[in-house]
XYZ file of N, CA and C in Angstrom:
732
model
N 0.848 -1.205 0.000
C 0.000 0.000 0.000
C 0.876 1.245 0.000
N 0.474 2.194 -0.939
C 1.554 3.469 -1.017
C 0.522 4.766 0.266
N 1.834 5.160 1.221
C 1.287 6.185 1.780
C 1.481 7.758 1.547
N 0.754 7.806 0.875
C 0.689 9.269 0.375
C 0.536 10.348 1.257
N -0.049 9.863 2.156
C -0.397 11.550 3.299
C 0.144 11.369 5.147
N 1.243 11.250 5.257
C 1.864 10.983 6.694
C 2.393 12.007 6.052
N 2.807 13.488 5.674
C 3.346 14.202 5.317
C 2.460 15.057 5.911
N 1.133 15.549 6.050
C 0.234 16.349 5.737
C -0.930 15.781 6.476
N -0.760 14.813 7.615
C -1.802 14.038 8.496
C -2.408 15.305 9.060
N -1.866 16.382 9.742
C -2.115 16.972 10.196
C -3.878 17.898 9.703
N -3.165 18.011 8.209
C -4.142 19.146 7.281
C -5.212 17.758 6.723
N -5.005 17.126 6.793
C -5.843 15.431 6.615
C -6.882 15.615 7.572
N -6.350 15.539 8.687
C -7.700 14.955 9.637
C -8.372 16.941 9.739
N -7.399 17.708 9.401
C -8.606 18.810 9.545
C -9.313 19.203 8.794
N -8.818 19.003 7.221
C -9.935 19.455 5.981
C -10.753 18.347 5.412
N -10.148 17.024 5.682
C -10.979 15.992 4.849
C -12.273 15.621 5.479
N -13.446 16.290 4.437
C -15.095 15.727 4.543
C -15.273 14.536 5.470
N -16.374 14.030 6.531
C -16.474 13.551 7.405
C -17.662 12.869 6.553
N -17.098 11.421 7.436
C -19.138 10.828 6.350
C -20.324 11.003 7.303
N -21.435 11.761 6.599
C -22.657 11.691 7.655
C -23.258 10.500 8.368
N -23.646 10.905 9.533
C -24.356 9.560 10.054
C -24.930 8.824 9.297
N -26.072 9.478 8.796
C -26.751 8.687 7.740
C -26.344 7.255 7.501
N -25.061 7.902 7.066
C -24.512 6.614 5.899
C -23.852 5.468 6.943
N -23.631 6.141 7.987
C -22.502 5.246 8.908
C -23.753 4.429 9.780
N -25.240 4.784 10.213
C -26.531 4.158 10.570
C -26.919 3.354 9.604
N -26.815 3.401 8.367
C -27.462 2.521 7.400
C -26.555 1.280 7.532
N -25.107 1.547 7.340
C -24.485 0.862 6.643
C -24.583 -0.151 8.446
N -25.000 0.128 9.492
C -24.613 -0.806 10.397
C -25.452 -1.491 10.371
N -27.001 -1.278 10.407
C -27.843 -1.642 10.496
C -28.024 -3.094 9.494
N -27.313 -3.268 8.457
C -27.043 -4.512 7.997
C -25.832 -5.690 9.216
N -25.518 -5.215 10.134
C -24.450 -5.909 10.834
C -25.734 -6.679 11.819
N -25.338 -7.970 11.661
C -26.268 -8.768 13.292
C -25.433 -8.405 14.795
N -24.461 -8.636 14.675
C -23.897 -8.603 15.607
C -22.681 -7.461 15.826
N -22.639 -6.357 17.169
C -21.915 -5.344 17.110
C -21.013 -5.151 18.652
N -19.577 -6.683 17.867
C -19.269 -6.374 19.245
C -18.182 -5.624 19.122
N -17.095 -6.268 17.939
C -15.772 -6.119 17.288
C -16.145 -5.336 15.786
N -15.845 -4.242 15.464
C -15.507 -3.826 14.521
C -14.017 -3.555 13.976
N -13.429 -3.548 12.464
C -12.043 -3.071 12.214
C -12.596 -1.817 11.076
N -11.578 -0.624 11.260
C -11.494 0.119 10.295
C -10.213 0.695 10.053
N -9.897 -0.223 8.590
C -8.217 -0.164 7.617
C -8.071 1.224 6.973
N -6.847 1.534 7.408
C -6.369 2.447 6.944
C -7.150 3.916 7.122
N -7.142 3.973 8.378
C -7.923 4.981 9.349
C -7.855 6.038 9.136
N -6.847 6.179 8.815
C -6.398 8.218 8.645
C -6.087 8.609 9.801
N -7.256 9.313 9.998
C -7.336 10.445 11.447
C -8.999 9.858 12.144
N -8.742 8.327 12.008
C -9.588 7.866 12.580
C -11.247 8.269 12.745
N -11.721 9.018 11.689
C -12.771 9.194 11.296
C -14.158 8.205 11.471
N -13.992 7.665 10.521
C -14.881 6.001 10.688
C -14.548 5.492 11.814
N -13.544 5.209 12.276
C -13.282 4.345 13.834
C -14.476 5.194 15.063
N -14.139 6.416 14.938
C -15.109 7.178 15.737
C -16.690 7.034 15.749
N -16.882 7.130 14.372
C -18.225 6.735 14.050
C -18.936 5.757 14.361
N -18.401 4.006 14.209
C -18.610 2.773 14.489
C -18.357 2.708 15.923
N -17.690 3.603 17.137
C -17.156 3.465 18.231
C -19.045 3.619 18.861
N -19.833 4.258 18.417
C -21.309 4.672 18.654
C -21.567 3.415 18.805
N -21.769 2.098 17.969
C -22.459 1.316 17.642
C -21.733 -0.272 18.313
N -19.850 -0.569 18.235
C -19.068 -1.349 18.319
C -18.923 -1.640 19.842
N -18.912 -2.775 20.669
C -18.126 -2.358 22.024
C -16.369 -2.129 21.833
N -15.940 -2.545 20.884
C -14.516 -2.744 20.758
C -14.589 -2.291 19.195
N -13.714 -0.885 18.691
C -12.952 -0.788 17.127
C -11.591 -0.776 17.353
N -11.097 -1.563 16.170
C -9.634 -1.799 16.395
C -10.120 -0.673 14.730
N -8.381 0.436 14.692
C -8.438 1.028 13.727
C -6.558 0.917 13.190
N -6.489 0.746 11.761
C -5.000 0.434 11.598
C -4.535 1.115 10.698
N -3.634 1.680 10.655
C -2.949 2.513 9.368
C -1.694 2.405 9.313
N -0.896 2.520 7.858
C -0.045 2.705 7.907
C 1.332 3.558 8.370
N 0.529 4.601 8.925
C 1.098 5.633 9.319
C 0.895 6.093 10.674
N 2.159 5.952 11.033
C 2.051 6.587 12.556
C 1.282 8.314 12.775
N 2.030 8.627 11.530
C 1.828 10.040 11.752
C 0.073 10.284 12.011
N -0.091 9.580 10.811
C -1.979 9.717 10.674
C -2.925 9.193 12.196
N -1.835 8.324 12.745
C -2.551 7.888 14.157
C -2.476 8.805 15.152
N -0.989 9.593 15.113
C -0.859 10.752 16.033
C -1.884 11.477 16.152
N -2.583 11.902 14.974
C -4.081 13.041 14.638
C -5.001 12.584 14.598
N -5.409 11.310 15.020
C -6.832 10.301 15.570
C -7.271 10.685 16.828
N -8.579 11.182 16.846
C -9.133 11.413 18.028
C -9.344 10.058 19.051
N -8.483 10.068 20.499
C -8.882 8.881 21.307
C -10.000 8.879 21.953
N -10.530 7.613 21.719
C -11.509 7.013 22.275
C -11.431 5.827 23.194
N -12.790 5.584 24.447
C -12.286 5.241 25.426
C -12.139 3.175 24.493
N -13.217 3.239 23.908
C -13.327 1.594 22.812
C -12.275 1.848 21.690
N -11.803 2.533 21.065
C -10.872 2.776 19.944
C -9.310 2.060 20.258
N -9.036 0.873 19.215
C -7.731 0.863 19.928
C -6.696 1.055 18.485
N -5.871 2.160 18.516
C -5.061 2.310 16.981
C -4.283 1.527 17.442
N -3.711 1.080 15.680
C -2.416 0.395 15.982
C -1.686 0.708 13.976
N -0.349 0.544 14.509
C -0.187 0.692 12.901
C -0.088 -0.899 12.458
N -0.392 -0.907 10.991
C -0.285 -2.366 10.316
C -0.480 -1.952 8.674
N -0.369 -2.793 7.935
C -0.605 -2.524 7.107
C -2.269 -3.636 6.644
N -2.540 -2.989 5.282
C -3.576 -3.653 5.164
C -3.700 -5.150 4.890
N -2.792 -5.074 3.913
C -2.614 -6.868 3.254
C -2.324 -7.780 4.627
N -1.516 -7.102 5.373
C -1.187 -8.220 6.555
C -0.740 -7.401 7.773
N -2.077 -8.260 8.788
C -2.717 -7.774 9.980
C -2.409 -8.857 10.830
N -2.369 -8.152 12.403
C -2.102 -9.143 13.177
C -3.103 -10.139 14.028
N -4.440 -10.230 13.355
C -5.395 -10.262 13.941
C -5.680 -11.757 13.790
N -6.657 -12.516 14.325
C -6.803 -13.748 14.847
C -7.899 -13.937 13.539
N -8.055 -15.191 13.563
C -9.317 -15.447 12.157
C -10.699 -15.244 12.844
N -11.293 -15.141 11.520
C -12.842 -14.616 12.043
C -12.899 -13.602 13.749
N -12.580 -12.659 13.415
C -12.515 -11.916 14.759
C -13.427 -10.861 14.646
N -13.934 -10.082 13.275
C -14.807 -8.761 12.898
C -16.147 -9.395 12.793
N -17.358 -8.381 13.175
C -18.245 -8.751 13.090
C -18.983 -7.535 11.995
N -17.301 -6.702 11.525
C -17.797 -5.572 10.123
C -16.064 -5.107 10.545
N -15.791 -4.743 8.701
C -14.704 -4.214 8.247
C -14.835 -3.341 7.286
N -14.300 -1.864 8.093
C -14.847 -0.870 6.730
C -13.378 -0.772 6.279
N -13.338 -0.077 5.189
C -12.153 0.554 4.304
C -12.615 1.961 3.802
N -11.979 3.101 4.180
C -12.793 4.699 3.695
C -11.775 5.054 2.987
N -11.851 5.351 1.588
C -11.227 6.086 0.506
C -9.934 5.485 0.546
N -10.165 4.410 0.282
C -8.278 3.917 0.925
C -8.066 2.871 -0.092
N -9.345 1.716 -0.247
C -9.030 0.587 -0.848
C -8.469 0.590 -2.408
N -8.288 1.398 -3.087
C -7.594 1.459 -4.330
C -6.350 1.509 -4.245
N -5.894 2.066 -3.069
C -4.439 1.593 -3.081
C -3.737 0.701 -2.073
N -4.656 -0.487 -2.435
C -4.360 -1.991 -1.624
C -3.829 -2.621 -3.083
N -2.894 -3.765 -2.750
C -2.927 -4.701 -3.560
C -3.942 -5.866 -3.295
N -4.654 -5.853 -4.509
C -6.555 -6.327 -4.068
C -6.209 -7.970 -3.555
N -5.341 -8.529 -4.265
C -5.365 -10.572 -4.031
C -4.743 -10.152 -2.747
N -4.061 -9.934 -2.274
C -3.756 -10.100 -0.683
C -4.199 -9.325 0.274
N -5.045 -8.591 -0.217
C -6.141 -7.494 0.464
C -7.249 -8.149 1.037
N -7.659 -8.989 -0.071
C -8.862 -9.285 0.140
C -8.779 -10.669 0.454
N -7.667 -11.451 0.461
C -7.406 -12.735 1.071
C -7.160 -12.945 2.924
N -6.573 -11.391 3.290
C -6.735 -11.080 4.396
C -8.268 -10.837 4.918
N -9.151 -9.939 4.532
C -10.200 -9.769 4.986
C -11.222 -11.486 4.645
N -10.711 -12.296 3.806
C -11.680 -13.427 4.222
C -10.799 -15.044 5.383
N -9.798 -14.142 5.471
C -9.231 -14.338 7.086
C -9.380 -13.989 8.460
N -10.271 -12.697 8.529
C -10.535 -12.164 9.539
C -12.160 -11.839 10.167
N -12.474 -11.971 8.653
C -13.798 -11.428 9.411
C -14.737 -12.592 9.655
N -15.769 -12.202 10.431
C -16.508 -13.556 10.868
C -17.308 -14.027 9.632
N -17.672 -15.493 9.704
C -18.769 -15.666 8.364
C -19.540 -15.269 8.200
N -20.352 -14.465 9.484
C -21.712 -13.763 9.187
C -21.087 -12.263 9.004
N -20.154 -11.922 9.106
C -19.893 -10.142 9.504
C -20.196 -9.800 7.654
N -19.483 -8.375 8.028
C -20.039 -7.748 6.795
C -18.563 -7.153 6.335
N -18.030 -6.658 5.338
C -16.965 -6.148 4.742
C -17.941 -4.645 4.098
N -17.138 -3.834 4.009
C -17.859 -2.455 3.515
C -16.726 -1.347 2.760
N -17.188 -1.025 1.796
C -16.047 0.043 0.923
C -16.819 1.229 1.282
N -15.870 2.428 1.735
C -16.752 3.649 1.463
C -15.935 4.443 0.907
N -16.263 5.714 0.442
C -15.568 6.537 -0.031
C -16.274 7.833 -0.475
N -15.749 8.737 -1.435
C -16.376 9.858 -2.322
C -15.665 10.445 -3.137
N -16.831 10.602 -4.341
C -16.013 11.162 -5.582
C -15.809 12.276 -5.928
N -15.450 12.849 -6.500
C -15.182 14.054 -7.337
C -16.500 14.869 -6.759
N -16.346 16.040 -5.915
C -17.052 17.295 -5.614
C -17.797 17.852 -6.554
N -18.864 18.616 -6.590
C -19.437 19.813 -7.196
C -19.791 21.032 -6.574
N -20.000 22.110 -7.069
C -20.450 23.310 -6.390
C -20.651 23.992 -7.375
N -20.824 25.380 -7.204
C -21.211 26.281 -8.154
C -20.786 26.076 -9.837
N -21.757 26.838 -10.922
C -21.368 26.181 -12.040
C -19.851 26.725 -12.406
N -19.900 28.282 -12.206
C -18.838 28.799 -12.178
C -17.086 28.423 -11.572
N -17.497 28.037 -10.345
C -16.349 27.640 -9.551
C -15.955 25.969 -10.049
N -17.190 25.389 -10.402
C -16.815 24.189 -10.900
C -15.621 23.451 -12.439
N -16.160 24.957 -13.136
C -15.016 25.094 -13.940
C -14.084 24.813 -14.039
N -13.305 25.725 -12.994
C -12.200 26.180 -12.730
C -11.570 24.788 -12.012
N -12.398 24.370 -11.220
C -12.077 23.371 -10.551
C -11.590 22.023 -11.404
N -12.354 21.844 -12.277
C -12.275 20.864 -13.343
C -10.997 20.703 -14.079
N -10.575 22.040 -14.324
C -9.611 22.302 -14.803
C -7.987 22.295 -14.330
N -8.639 22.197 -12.747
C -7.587 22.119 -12.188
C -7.061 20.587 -12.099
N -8.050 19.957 -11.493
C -8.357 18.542 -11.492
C -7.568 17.600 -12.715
N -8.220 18.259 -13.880
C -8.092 17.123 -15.216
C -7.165 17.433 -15.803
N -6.579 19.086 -15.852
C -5.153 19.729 -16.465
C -4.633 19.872 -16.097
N -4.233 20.904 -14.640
C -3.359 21.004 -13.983
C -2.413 20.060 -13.082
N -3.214 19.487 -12.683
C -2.682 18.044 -11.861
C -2.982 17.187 -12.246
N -3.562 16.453 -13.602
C -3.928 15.251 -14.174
C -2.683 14.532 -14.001
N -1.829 14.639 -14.591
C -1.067 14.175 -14.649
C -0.328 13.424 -13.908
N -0.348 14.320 -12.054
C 0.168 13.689 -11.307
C -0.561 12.779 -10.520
N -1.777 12.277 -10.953
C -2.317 11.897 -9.938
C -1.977 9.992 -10.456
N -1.728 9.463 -9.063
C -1.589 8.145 -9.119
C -2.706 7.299 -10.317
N -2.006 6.284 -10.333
C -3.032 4.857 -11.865
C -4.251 4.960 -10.697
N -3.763 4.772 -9.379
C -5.069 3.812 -8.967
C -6.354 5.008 -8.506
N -5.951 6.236 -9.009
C -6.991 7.115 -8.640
C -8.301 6.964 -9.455
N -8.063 6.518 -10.966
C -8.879 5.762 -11.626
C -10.204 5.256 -11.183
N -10.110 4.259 -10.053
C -10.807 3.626 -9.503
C -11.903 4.191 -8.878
N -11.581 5.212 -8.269
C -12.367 6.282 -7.444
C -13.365 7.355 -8.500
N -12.751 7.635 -9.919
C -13.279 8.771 -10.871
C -14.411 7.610 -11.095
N -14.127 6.045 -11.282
C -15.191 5.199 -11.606
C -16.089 4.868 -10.393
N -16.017 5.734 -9.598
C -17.297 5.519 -8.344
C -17.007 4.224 -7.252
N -15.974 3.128 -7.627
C -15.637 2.137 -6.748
C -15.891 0.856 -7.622
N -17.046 1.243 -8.737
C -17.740 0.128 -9.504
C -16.500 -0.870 -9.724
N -15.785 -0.316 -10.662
C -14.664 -1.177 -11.487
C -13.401 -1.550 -9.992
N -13.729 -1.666 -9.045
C -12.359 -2.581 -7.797
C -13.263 -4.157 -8.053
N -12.041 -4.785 -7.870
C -12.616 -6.419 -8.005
C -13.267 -6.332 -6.683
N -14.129 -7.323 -6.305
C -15.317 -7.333 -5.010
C -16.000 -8.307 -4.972
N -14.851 -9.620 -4.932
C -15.574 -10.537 -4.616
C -15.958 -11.319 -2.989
N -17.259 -10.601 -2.973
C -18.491 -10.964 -2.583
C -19.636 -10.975 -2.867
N -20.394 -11.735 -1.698
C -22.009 -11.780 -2.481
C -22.175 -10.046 -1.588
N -22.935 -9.533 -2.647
C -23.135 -8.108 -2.561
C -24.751 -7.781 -2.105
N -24.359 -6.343 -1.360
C -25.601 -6.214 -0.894
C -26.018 -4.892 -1.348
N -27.748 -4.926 -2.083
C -27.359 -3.434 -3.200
C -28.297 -2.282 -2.240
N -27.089 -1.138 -1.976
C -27.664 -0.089 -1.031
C -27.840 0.727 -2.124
N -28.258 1.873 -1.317
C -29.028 3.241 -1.149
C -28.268 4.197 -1.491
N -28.131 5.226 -2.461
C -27.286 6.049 -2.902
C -27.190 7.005 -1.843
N -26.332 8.111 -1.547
C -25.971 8.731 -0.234
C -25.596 9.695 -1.168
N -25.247 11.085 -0.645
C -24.963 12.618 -1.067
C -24.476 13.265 0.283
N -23.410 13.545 0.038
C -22.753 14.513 1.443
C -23.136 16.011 0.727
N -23.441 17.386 1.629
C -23.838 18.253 1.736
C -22.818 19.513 2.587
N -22.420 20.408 1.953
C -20.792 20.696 2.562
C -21.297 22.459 2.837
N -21.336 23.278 3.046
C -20.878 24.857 3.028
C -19.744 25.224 3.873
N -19.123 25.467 2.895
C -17.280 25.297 2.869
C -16.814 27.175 3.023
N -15.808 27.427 3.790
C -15.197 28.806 3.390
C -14.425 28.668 2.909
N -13.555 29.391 2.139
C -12.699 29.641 0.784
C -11.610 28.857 1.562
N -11.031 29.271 2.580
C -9.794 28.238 3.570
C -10.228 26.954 3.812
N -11.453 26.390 3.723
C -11.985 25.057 4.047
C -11.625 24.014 2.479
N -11.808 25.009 1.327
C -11.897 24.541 0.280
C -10.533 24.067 -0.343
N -9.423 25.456 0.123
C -8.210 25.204 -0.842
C -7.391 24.335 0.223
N -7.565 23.963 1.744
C -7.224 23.058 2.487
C -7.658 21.975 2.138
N -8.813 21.583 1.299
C -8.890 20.268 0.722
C -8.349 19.863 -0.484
N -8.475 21.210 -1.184
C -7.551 20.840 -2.608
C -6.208 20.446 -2.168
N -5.765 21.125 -1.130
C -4.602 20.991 -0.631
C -4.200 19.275 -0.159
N -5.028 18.584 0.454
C -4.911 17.239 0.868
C -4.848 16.033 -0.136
N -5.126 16.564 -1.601
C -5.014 15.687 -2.910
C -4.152 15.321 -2.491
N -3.614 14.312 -3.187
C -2.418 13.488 -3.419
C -1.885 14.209 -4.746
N -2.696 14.536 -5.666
C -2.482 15.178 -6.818
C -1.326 16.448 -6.859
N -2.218 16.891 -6.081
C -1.599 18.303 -5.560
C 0.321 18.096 -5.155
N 0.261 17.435 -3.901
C 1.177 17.275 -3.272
C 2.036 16.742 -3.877
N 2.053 15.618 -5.211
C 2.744 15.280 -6.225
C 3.756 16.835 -7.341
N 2.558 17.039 -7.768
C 2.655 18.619 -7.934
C 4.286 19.137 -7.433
N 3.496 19.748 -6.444
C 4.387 19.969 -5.808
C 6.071 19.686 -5.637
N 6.078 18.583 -5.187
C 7.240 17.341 -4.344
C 7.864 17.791 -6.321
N 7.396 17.810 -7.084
C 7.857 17.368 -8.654
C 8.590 19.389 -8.925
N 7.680 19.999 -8.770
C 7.893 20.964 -9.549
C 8.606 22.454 -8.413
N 8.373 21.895 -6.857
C 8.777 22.779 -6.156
C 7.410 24.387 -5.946
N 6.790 23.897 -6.247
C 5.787 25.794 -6.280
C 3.973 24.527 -6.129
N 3.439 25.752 -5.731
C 1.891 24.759 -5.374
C 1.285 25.174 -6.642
N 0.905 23.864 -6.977
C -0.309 24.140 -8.391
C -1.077 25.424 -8.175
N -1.684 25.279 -6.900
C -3.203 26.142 -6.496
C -2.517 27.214 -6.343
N -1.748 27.600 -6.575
C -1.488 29.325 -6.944
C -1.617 29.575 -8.199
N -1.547 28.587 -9.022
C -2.418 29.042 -10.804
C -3.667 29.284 -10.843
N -4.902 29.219 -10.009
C -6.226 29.291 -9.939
C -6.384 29.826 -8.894
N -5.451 29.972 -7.670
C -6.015 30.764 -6.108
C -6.952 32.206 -6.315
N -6.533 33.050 -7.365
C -6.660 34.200 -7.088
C -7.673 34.304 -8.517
N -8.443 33.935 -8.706
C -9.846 33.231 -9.971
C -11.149 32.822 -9.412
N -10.066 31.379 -8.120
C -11.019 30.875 -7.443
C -11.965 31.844 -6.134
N -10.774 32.317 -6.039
C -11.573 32.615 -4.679
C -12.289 34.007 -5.083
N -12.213 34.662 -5.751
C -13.303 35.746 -6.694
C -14.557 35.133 -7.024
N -14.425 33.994 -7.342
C -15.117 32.568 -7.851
C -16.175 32.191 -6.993
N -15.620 31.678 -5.640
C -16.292 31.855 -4.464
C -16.859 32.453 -4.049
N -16.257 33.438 -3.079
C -16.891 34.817 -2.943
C -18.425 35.415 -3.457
N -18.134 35.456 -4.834
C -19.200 35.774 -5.133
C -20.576 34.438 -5.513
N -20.516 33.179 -4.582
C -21.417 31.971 -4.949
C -21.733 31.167 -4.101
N -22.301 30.490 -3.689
C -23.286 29.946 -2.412
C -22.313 29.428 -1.389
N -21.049 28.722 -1.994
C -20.063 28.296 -1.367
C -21.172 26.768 -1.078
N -21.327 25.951 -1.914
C -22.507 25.103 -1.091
C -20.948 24.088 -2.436
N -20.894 22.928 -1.070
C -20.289 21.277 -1.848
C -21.114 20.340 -1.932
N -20.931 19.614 -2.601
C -21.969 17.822 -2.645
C -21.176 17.383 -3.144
N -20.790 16.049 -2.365
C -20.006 14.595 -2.456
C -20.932 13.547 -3.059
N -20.643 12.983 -4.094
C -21.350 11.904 -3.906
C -20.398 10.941 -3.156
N -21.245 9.586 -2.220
C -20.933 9.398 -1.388
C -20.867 7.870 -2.543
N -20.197 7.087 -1.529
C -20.060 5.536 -2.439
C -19.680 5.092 -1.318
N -20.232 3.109 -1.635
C -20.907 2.738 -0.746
C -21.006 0.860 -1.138
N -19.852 0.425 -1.024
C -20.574 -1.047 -1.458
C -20.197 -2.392 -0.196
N -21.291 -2.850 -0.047
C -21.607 -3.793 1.346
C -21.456 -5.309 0.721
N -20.678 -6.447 1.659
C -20.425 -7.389 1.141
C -19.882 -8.616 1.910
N -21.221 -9.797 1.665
C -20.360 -10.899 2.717
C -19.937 -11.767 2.129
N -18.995 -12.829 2.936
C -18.119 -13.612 2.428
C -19.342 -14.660 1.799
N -18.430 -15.220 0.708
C -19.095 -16.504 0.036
C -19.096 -17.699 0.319
């Protein structure tokens, strides 16, 4: 698994979109049993927090220390670093395993040979994530442009996966077909270019050329803004799945 953001954990756990309950109530409510939950490749422990509502025990794991440093503790939360393909965990031990915006950059045959090592036969496995933003028509532009021209280039193969909504990751399980979800954002101009800022895209950018992309559009965008609702929507993605 490549770690792209132990550089920038910090600006991670403060600008990156949070998933609404909504989605984190639905998606449990398929679980029978809520004693043990895992959530891979945690970040800033986001999802771990969320499932901590519902779990008596979340184990949350990342590759990165740094990203664990900026995880909010909880009194059920237990971080640990690991990687995804190989965990130190006992067989059939989850009774649900999420993965948030992460699983594209697993190597999938030993990814997913681990998770039908760990989780229980009845538990549930779960992908979440979100795609590509919208907002104003105007600002969206610009944005697009930044996205598909300015930083196209740098953005990793496996980002692919994510522009395709999650559809195209191999997923073998028997599948369970949910409910489309929409995150709902009103962002200030510092909320916004702190997320552009958390790309991987970006930060490639960067690390390559020495100067930040988002100073070619900063001073467009935020005129851009300014004058427009400042309103985001995520679509949210979402695929539920038990072992065979």
């Amino acid at each position: 698994m490549k770690d792209n953001f132990s550089k920038q954990a910090a600006e991670y756990s403060k600008f990156r979109p949070q998933y609404p309950d909504e989605l984190i109530d639905y998606l449990v409510s398929f679980v029978k049993s809520k004693s043990v939950a895992l959530d891979i490749a945690t970040g800033n422990g986001q999802v771990a927090q969320q499932l901590a509502r519902f779990f008596e025990t979340v184990y949350a794991i990342d590759i990165s220390q740094n990203q664990l440093d900026n995880a909010i503790p909880s009194d059920n939360i237990i971080y640990k670093v690991a990687a995804a393909e190989n965990t130190f965990f006992k067989n059939q031990e989850f009774d649900l395993i999420t993965v948030a915006q992460a699983v594209h950059w697993f190597d999938f045959d030993l990814f997913y040979k681990e998770i039908y090592r760990i989780l229980k036969p009845d538990g549930l496995f779960a992908v979440l994530g979100y795609g590509l933003f919208s907002t104003n028509e105007d600002s969206d532009k610009i944005l697009r442009n930044f996205y598909y021209n300015i930083i196209g280039p740098y953005w990793d193969a496996e980002r692919k996966y994510l522009d395709e909504n999650y559809k195209t990751i191999p997923f073998p399980f028997d599948e369970i077909v949910t409910e489309p979800f929409v995150n709902h954002f009103t962002w200030s101009f510092e909320e916004l270019i702190g997320y552009l800022e958390t790309w991987s895209a970006t930060q490639h950018y960067f690390s390559k050329n020495n100067k930040n992309p988002l100073d070619l559009i900063y001073d467009e965008l935020k005129i851009s803004w300014q004058k427009n609702n400042k309103k985001v929507l995520f679509p949210l993605l979402l695929r539920i799945g038990k072992l065979k």
